[in-house]
Short mmCIF file of C-alpha atoms in Angstrom, two decimals:
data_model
loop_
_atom_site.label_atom_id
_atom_site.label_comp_id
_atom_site.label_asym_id
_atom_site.label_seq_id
_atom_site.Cartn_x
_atom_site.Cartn_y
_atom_site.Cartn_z
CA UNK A 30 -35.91 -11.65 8.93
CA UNK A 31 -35.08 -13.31 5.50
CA UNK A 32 -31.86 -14.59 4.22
CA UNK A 33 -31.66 -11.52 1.66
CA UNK A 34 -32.33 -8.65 4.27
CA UNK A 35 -28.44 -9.96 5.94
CA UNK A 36 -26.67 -9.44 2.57
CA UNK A 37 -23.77 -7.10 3.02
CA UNK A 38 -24.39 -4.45 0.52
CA UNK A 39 -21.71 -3.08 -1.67
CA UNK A 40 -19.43 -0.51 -0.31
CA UNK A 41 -18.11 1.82 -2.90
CA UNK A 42 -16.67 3.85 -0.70
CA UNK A 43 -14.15 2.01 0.61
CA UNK A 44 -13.09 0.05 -2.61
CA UNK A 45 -9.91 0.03 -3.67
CA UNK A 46 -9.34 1.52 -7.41
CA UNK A 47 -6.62 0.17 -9.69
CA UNK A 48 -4.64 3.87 -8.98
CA UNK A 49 -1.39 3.59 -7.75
CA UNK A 50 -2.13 5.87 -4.85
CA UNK A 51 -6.02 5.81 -4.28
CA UNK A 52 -7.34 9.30 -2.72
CA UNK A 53 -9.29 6.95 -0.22
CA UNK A 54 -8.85 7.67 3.54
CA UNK A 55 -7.99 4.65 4.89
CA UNK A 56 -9.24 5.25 8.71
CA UNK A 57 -12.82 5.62 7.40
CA UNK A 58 -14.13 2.35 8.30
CA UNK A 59 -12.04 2.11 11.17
CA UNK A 60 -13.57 5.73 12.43
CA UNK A 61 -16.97 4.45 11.89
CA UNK A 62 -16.44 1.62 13.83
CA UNK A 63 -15.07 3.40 17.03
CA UNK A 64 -17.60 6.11 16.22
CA UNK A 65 -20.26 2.98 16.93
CA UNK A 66 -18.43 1.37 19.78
CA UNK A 67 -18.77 5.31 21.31
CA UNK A 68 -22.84 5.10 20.73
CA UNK A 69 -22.79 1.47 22.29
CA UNK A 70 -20.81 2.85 25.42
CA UNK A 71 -23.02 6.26 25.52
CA UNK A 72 -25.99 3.78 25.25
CA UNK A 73 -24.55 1.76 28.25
CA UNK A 74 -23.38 5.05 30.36
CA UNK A 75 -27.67 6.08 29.83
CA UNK A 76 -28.41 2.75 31.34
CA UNK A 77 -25.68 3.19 34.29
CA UNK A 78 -26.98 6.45 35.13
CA UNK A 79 -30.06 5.42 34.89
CA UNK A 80 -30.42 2.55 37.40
CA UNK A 81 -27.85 4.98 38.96
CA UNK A 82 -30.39 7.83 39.64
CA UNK A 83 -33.34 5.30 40.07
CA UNK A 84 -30.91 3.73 43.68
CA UNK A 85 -31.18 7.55 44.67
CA UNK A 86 -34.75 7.45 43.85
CA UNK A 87 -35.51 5.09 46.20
CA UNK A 88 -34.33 7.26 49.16
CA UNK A 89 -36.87 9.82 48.92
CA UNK A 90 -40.26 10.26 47.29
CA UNK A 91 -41.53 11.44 44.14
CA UNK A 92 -39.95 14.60 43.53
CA UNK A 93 -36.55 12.23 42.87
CA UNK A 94 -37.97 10.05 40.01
CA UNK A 95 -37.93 13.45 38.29
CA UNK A 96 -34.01 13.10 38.12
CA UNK A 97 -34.49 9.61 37.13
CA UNK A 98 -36.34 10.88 33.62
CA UNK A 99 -34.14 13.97 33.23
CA UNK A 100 -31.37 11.21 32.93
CA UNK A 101 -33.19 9.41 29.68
CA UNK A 102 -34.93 12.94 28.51
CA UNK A 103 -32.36 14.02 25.87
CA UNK A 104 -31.94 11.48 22.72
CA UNK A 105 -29.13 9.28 22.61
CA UNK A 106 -25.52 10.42 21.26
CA UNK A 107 -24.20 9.62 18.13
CA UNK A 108 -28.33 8.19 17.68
CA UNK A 109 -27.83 8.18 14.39
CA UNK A 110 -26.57 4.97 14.47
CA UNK A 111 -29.80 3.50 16.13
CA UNK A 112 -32.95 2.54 14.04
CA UNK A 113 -35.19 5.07 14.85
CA UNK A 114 -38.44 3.21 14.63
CA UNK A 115 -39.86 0.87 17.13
CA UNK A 116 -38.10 -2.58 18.17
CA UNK A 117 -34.91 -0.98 18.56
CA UNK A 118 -32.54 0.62 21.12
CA UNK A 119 -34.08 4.25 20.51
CA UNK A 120 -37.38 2.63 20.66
CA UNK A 121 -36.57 1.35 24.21
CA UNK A 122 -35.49 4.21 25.63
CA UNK A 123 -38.54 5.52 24.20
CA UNK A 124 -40.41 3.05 26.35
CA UNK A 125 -38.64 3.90 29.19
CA UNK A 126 -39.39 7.71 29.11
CA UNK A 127 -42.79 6.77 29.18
CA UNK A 128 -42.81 4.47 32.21
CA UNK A 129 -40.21 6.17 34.03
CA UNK A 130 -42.74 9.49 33.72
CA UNK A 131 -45.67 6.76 35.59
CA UNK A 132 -43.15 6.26 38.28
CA UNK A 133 -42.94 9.98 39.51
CA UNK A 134 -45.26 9.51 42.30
CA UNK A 135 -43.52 5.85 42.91
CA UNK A 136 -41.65 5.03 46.07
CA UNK A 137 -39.30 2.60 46.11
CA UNK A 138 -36.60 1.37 49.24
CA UNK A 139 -34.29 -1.17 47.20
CA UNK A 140 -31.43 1.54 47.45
CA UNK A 141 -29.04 -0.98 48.31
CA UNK A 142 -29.78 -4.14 46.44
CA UNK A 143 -29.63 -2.09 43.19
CA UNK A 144 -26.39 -0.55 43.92
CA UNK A 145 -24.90 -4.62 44.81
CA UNK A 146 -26.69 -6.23 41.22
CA UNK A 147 -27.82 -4.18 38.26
CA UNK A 148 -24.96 -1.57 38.45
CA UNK A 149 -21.95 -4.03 38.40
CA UNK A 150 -23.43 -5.25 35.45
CA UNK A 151 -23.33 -2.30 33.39
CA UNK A 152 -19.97 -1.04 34.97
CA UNK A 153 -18.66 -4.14 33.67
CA UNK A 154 -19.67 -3.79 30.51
CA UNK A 155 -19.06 -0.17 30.32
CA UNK A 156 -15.20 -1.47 30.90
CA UNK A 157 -15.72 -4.26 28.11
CA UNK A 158 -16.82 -1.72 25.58
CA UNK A 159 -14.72 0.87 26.20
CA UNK A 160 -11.41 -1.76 25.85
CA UNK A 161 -13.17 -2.27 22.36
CA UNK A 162 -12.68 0.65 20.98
CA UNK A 163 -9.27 1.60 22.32
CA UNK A 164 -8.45 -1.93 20.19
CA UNK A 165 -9.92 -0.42 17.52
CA UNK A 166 -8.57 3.28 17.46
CA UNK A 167 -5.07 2.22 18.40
CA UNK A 168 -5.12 -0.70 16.10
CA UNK A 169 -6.25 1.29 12.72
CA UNK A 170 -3.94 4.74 14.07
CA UNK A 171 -0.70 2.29 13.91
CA UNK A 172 -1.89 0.73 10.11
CA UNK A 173 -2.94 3.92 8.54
CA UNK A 174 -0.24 5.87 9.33
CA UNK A 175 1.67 2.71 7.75
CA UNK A 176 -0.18 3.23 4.57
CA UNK A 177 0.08 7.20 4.49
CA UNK A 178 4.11 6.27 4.81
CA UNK A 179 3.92 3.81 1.82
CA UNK A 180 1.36 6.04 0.05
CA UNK A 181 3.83 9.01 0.46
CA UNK A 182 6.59 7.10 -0.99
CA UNK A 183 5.09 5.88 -3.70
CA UNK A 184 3.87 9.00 -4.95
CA UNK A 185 7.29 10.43 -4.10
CA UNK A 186 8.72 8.50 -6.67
CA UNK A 187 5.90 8.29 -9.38
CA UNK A 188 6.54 12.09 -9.44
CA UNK A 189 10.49 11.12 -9.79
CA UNK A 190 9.69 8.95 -12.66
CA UNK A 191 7.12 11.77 -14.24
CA UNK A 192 10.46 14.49 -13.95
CA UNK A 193 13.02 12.45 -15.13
CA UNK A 194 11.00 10.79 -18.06
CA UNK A 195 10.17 14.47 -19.44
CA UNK A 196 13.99 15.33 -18.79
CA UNK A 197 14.72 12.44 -21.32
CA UNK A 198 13.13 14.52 -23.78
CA UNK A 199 14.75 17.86 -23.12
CA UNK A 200 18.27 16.40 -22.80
CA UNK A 201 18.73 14.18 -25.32
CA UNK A 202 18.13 10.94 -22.69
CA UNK A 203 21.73 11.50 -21.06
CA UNK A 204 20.90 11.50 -17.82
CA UNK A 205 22.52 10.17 -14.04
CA UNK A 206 21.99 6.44 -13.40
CA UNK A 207 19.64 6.83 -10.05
CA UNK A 208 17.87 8.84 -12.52
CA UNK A 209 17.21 6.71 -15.15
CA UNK A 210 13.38 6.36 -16.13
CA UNK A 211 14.16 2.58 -16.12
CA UNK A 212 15.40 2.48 -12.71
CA UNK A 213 12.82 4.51 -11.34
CA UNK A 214 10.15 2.88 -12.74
CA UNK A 215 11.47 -0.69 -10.99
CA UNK A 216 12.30 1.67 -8.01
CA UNK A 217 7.73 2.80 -8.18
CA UNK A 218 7.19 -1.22 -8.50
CA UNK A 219 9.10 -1.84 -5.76
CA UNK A 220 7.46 0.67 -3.41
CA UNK A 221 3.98 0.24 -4.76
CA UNK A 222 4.21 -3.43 -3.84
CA UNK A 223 5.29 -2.49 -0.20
CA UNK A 224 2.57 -0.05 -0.46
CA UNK A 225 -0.63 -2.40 -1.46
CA UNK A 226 0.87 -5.20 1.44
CA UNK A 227 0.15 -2.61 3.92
CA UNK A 228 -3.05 -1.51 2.29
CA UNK A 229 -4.37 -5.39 1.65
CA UNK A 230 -3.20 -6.29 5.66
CA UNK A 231 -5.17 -3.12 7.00
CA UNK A 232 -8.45 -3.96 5.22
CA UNK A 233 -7.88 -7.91 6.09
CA UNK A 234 -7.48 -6.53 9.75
CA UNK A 235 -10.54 -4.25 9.32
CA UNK A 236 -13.02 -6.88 7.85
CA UNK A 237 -11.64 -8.88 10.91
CA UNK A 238 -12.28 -6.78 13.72
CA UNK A 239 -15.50 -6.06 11.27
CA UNK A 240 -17.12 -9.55 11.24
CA UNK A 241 -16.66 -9.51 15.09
CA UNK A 242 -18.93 -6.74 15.55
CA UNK A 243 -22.19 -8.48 14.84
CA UNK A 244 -21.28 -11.07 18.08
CA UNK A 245 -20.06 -8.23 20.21
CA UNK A 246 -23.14 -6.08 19.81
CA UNK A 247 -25.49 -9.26 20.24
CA UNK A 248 -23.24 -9.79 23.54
CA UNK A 249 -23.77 -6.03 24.10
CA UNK A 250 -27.22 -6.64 24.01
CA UNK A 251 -27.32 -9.59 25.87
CA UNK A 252 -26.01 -8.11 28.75
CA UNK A 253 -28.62 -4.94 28.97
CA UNK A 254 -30.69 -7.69 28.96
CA UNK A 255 -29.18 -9.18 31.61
CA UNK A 256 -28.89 -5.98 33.86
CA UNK A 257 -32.80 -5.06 33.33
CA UNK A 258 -33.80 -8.49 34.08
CA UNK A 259 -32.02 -8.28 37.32
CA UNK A 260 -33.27 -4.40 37.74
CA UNK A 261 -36.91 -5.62 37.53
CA UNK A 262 -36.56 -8.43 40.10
CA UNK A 263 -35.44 -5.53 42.34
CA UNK A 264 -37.11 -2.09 41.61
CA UNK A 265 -40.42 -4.47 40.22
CA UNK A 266 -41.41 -6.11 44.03
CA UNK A 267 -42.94 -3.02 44.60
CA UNK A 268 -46.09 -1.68 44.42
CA UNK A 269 -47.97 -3.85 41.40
CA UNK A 270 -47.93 -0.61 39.29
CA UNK A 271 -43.87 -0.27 39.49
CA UNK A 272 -43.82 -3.75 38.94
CA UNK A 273 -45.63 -3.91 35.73
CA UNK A 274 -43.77 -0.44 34.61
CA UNK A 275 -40.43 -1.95 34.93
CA UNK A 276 -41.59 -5.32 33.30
CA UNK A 277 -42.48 -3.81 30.21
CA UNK A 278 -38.74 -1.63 30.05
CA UNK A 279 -37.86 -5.13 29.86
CA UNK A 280 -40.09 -6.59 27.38
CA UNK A 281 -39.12 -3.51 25.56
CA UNK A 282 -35.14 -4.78 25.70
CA UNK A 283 -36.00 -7.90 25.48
CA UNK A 284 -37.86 -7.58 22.11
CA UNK A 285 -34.60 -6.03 21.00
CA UNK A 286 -32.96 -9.02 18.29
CA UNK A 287 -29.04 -9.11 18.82
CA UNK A 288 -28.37 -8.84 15.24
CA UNK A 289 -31.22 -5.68 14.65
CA UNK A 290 -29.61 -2.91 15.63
CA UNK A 291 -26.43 -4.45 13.40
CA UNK A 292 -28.36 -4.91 10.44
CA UNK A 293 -30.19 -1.80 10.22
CA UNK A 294 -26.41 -0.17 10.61
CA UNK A 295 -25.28 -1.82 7.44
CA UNK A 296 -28.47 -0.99 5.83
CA UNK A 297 -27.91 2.42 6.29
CA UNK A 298 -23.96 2.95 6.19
CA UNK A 299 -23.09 -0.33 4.91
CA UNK A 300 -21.10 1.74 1.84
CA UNK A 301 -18.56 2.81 4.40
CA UNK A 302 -18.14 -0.44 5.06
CA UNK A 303 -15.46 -3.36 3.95
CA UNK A 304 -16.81 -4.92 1.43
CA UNK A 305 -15.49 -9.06 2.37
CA UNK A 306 -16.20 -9.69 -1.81
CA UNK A 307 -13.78 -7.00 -2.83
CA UNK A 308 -10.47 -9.02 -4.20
CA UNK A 309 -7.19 -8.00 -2.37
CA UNK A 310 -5.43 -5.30 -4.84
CA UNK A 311 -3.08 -6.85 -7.29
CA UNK A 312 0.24 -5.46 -9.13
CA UNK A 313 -0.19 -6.37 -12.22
CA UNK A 314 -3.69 -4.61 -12.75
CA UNK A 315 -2.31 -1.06 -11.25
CA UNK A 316 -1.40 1.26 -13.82
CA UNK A 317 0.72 4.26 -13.21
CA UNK A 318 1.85 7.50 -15.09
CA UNK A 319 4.65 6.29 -17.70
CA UNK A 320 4.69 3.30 -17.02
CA UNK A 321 5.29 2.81 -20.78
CA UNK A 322 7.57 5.79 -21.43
CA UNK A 323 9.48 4.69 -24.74
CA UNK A 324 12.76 5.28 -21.87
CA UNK A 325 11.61 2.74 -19.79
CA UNK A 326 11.56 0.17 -22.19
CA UNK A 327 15.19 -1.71 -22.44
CA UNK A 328 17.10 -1.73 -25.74
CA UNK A 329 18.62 -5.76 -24.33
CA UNK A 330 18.50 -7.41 -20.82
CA UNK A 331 19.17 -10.58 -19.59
CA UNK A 332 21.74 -12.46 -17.84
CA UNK A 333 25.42 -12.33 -18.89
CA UNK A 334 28.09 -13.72 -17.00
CA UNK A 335 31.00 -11.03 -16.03
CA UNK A 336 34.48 -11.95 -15.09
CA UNK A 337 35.40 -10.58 -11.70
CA UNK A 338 37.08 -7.30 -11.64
CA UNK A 339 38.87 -9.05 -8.49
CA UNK A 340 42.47 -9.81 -9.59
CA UNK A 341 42.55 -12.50 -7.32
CA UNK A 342 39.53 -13.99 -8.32
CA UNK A 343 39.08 -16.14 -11.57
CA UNK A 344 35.74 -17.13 -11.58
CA UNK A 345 33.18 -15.43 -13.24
CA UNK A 346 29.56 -14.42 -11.88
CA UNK A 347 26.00 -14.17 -13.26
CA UNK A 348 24.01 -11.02 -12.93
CA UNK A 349 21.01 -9.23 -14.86
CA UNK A 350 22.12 -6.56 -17.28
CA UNK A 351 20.07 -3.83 -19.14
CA UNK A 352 20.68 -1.21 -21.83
CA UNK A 353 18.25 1.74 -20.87
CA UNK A 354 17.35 4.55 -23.76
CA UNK A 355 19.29 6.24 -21.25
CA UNK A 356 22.66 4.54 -23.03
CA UNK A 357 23.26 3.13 -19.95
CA UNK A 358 24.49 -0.59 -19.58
CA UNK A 359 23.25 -1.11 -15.60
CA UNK A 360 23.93 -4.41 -13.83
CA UNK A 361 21.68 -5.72 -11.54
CA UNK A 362 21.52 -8.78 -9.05
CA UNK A 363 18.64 -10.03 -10.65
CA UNK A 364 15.47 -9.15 -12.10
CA UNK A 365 13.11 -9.11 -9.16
CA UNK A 366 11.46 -5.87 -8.83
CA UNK A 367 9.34 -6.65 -5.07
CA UNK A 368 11.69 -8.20 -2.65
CA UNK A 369 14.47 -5.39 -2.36
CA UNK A 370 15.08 -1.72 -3.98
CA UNK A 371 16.30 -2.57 -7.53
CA UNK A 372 18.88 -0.48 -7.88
CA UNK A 373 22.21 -0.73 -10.02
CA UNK A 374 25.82 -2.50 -8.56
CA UNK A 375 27.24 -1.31 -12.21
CA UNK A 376 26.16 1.71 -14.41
CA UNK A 377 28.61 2.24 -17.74
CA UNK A 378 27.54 5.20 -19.89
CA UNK A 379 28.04 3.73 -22.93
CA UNK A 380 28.85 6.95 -25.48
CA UNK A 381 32.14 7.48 -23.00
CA UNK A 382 33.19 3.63 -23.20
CA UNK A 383 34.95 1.59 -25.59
CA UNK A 384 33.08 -1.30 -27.09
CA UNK A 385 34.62 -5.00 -27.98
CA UNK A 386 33.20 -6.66 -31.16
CA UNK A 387 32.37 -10.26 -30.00
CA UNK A 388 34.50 -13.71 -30.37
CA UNK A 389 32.42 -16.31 -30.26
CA UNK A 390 30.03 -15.78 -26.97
CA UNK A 391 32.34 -13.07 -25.16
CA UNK A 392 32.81 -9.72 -25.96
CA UNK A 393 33.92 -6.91 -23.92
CA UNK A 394 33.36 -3.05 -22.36
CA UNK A 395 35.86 -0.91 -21.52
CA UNK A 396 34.38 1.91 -19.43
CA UNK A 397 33.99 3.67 -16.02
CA UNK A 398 31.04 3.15 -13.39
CA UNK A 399 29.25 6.47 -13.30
CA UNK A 400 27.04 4.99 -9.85
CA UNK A 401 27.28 7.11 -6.89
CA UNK A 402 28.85 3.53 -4.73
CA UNK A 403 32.06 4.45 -2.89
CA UNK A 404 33.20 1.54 -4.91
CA UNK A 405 32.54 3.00 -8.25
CA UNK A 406 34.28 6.10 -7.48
CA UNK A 407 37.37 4.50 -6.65
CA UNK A 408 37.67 1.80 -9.32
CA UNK A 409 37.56 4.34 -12.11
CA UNK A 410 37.92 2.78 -15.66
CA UNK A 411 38.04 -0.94 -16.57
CA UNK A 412 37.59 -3.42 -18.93
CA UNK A 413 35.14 -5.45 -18.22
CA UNK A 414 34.81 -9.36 -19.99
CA UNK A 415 31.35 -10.78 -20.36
CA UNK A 416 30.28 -14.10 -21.79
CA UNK A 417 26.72 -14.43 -23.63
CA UNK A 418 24.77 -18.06 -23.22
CA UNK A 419 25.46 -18.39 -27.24
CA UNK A 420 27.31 -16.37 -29.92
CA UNK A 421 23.91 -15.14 -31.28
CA UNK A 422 23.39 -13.62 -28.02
CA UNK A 423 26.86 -11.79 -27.78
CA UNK A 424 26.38 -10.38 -31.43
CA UNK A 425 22.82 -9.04 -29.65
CA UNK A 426 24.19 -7.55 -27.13
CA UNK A 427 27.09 -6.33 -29.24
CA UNK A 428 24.69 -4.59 -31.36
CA UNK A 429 22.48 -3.32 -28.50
CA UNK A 430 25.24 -1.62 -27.16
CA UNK A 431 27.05 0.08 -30.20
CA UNK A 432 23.65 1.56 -30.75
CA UNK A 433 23.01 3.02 -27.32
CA UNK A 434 26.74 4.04 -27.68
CA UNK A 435 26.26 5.77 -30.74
CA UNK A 436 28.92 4.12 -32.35
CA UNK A 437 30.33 5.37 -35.78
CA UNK A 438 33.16 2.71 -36.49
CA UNK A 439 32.52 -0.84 -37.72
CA UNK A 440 32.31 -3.70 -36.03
CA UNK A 441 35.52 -5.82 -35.91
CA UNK A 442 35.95 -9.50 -35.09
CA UNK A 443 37.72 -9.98 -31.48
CA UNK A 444 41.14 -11.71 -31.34
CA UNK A 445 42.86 -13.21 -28.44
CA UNK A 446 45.73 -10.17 -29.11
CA UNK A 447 45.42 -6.66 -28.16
CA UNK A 448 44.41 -4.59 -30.51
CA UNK A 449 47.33 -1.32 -31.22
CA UNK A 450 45.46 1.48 -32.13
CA UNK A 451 46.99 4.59 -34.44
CA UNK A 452 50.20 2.42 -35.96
CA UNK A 453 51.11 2.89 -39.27
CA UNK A 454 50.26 -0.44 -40.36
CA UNK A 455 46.65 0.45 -39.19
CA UNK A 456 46.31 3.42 -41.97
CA UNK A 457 44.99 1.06 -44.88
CA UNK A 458 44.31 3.20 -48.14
CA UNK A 459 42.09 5.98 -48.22
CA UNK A 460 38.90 3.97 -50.08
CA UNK A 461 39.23 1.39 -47.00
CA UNK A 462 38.81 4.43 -44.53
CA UNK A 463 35.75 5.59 -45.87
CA UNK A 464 34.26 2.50 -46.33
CA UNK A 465 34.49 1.94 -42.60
CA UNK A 466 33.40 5.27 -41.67
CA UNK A 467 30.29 4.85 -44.25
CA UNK A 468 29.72 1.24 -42.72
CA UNK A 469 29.78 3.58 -38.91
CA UNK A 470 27.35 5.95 -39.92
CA UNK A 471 24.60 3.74 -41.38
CA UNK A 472 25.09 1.88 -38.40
CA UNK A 473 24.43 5.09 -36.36
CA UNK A 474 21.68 5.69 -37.98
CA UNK A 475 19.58 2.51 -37.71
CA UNK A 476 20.23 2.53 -33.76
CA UNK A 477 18.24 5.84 -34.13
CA UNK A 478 15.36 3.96 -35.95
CA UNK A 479 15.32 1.26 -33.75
CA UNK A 480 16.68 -1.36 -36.83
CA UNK A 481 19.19 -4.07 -36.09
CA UNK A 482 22.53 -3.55 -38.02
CA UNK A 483 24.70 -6.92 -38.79
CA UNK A 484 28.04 -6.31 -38.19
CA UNK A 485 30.41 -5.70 -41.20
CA UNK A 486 33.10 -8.20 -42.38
CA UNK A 487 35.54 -8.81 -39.79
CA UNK A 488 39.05 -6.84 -40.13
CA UNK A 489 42.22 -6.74 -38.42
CA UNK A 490 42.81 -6.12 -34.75
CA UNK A 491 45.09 -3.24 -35.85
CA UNK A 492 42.79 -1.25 -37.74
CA UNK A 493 40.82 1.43 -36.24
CA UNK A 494 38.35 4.01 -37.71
CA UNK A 495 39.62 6.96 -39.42
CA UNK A 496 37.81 9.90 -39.50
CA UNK A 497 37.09 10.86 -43.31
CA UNK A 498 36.69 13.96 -44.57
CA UNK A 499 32.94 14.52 -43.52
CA UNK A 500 33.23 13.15 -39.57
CA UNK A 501 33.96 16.14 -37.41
CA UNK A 502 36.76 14.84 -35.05
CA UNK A 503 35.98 13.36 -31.67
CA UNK A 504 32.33 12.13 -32.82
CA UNK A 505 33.69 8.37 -33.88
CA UNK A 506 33.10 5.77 -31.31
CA UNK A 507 35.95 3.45 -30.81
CA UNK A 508 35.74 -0.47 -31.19
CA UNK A 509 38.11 -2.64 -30.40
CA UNK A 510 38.57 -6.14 -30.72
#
């Protein structure tokens, strides 16, 4: 047999596509494996029964090796999975119709001394193959109802993301913060990941108990070999005839290569197969539906550092922080989508909360956590103080967020005082007004076209913006210092 003739062929069927949830049935190999183990065992149970009938045989005369035939005369189960021509395991039992049928008129008296040596053989490895496949079955039951769990949750929340990302259109991208297209797409990463682990160890565990196969069969083999060898020492010190019957069953087993029967299989069902070649999936070349939905796509993240909310703490901590399309401004422990759920610790709406212009790298967010945490509930609103790695950063952020927030005020310089809002001081003359409501709007509008606005030229902590003439009241967003 040449080198070429033992190359695995490919096996579409059982390749893995780059779709998130692949409409592949993940016990196929598995089944087709314990479906051959069956044929092996069936092939063993003809051989038991067999030498089986053949001890009763040997009782009585020739009307018995009629039930020795009848137990060979119908073609092997699951035969499929046998080469059907000559030098194979259907071709042997072939053989052995045909010599068994010269027997009829055979006597034989080895009852006993077949009963003690050729049956214990095939008992034995009756036991051996049938422990295979309950390996098998068990072993590829437990992982694929693994990956129908991952599969199902996966898709579970692909369909999430697919609702929610066409509810951004409808409503104007206001939405709950465990809804968020953003979060929900991290959420899809994080479940597809757990997902394609489960997939990648089933199919390593499959091409394992795979590769064995080839050495289990030849052992399979080995042993039939075995048992008929020891069967024709027996039934063959007969009459020269019986002899020379049984010797060529053996030849015929004998001619039988460990590795034909194997190689024949993958010739003919080899796409069912693993395929060893096929790379283990990957993350990064899976594709999903909206994956790039424009409200998945942050306006700003990156790590701030936040002053703790903790009066008796002073310190400040580092986190990951994102403003969705959404107008969301969600805090996260970090930015690592695989190793646990991402979801939110913070989640400020931003149109309900009060924005601080930055000083220097800090600016602040005054605003209530709209997550679902018991601890959001009760905190209700605060102020929250953030610090930017540079003063570029904070006026980045700052920006970021009066866009998401829809803000229609200007931006004004923070001081270390707090600002008063509505004094009379705070009025400034009529032109001033409308120059800051002016300076709002245009500011509005290029957060709607996605341009960056600078901020205007500082003023004083005690101004606010006025509503002129053409804002409808309660539309301004608020800015303070």
């Amino acid at each position: 047999m040449s080198g070429d003739s033992k190359t695995m062929p490919l096996r579409q069927g059982t390749t893995f596509s780059d779709e998130a949830v692949p409409e592949i049935d993940p016990t196929t190999t598995a089944g087709l494996l314990t479906e051959r183990l069956q044929a092996w065992k069936h092939a063993v149970v003809y051989l038991e029964d067999y030498v089986g009938a053949v001890e009763k045989v040997h009782k009585a005369h020739s009307k018995e090796y009629e039930k020795v035939l009848k137990t060979i005369s119908h073609p092997l189960r699951e035969g499929h999975h046998f080469d059907q021509g000559l030098g194979g395991v259907a071709g042997f039992f072939e053989n052995m119709r045909v010599n068994t049928q010269a027997m009829v008129n055979s006597n034989t008296e080895t009852e006993k001394t077949l009963k003690g040596t050729v049956l214990p053989i095939l008992e034995r490895l009756h036991k051996e193959i049938k422990a295979k496949h309950k390996e098998v079955s068990h072993g590829a039951d437990k992982s694929a109802k693994e990956i129908e769990k991952a599969r199902n949750a996966t898709q579970k929340h692909i369909e999430l993301l697919g609702q929610h990302s066409a509810s951004f259109e409808s409503t104007g991208g206001k939405l709950n913060p465990t809804d968020d297209p953003y979060v929900l797409k991290r959420g899809v990463l994080h479940r597809l990941n757990k997902q394609i682990v489960a997939e990648n160890n089933h199919s390593n565990d499959l091409l394992h108990v795979q590769d064995g196969f080839q050495a289990f069969e030849a052992h399979v083999v080995q042993v039939v070999q075995e048992a008929m060898e020891a069967f024709n020492q027996v039934a063959g010190g007969q009459a020269e005839k019986t002899r020379a019957l049984y010797a060529d069953m053996l030849g015929a087993a004998q001619r039988i290569p460990g590795d034909f029967e194997w190689q024949g299989f993958q010739a003919r069902d080899g796409d069912r197969l693993v395929n060893p070649n096929d790379p283990p999936r990957s993350l990064d070349a899976i594709t999903f539906p909206n994956q790039s939905h424009s409200s998945t796509k942050p306006l700003i993240e990156g790590s701030l550092e936040r002053k703790s909310r903790n009066k008796l703490s002073w310190g400040t901590q580092s986190a990951y922080y994102v403003v969705t399309p959404s107008k969301f401004l969600h805090e996260f422990k970090d930015d690592d989508n695989l190793q646990h759920d991402p979801k939110p610790e913070l989640s400020i709406y931003l149109p309900d909360a009060v924005i601080g212009a930055p000083s220097g790298d800090k600016f602040n967010v005054k605003g209530k956590d709209k997550g679902k945490s018991i601890s959001s509930k009760l905190a209700g609103t605060s102020e929250l103080s953030f610090k930017a790695h540079s003063p570029a950063d904070a006026q980045k952020w700052f920006e970021a967020i009066s866009v998401a927030a829809g803000a229609t005020g200007p931006a004004y310089e923070s001081t270390p005082a707090s600002p008063v809002v509505g004094g009379p001081e705070s009025q400034g003359s009529t032109s001033s007004k409308m120059s800051k409501v002016d300076s709002g709007h245009k500011q509005q509008e290029a957060g709607i076209t996605g341009e960056t606005v600078s901020s205007p030229t500082a003023m004083s902590p005690t101004d606010k913006v006025a509503s002129g003439p053409t804002t409808p009241a309660g539309e301004e967003k608020k800015i303070i210092g």
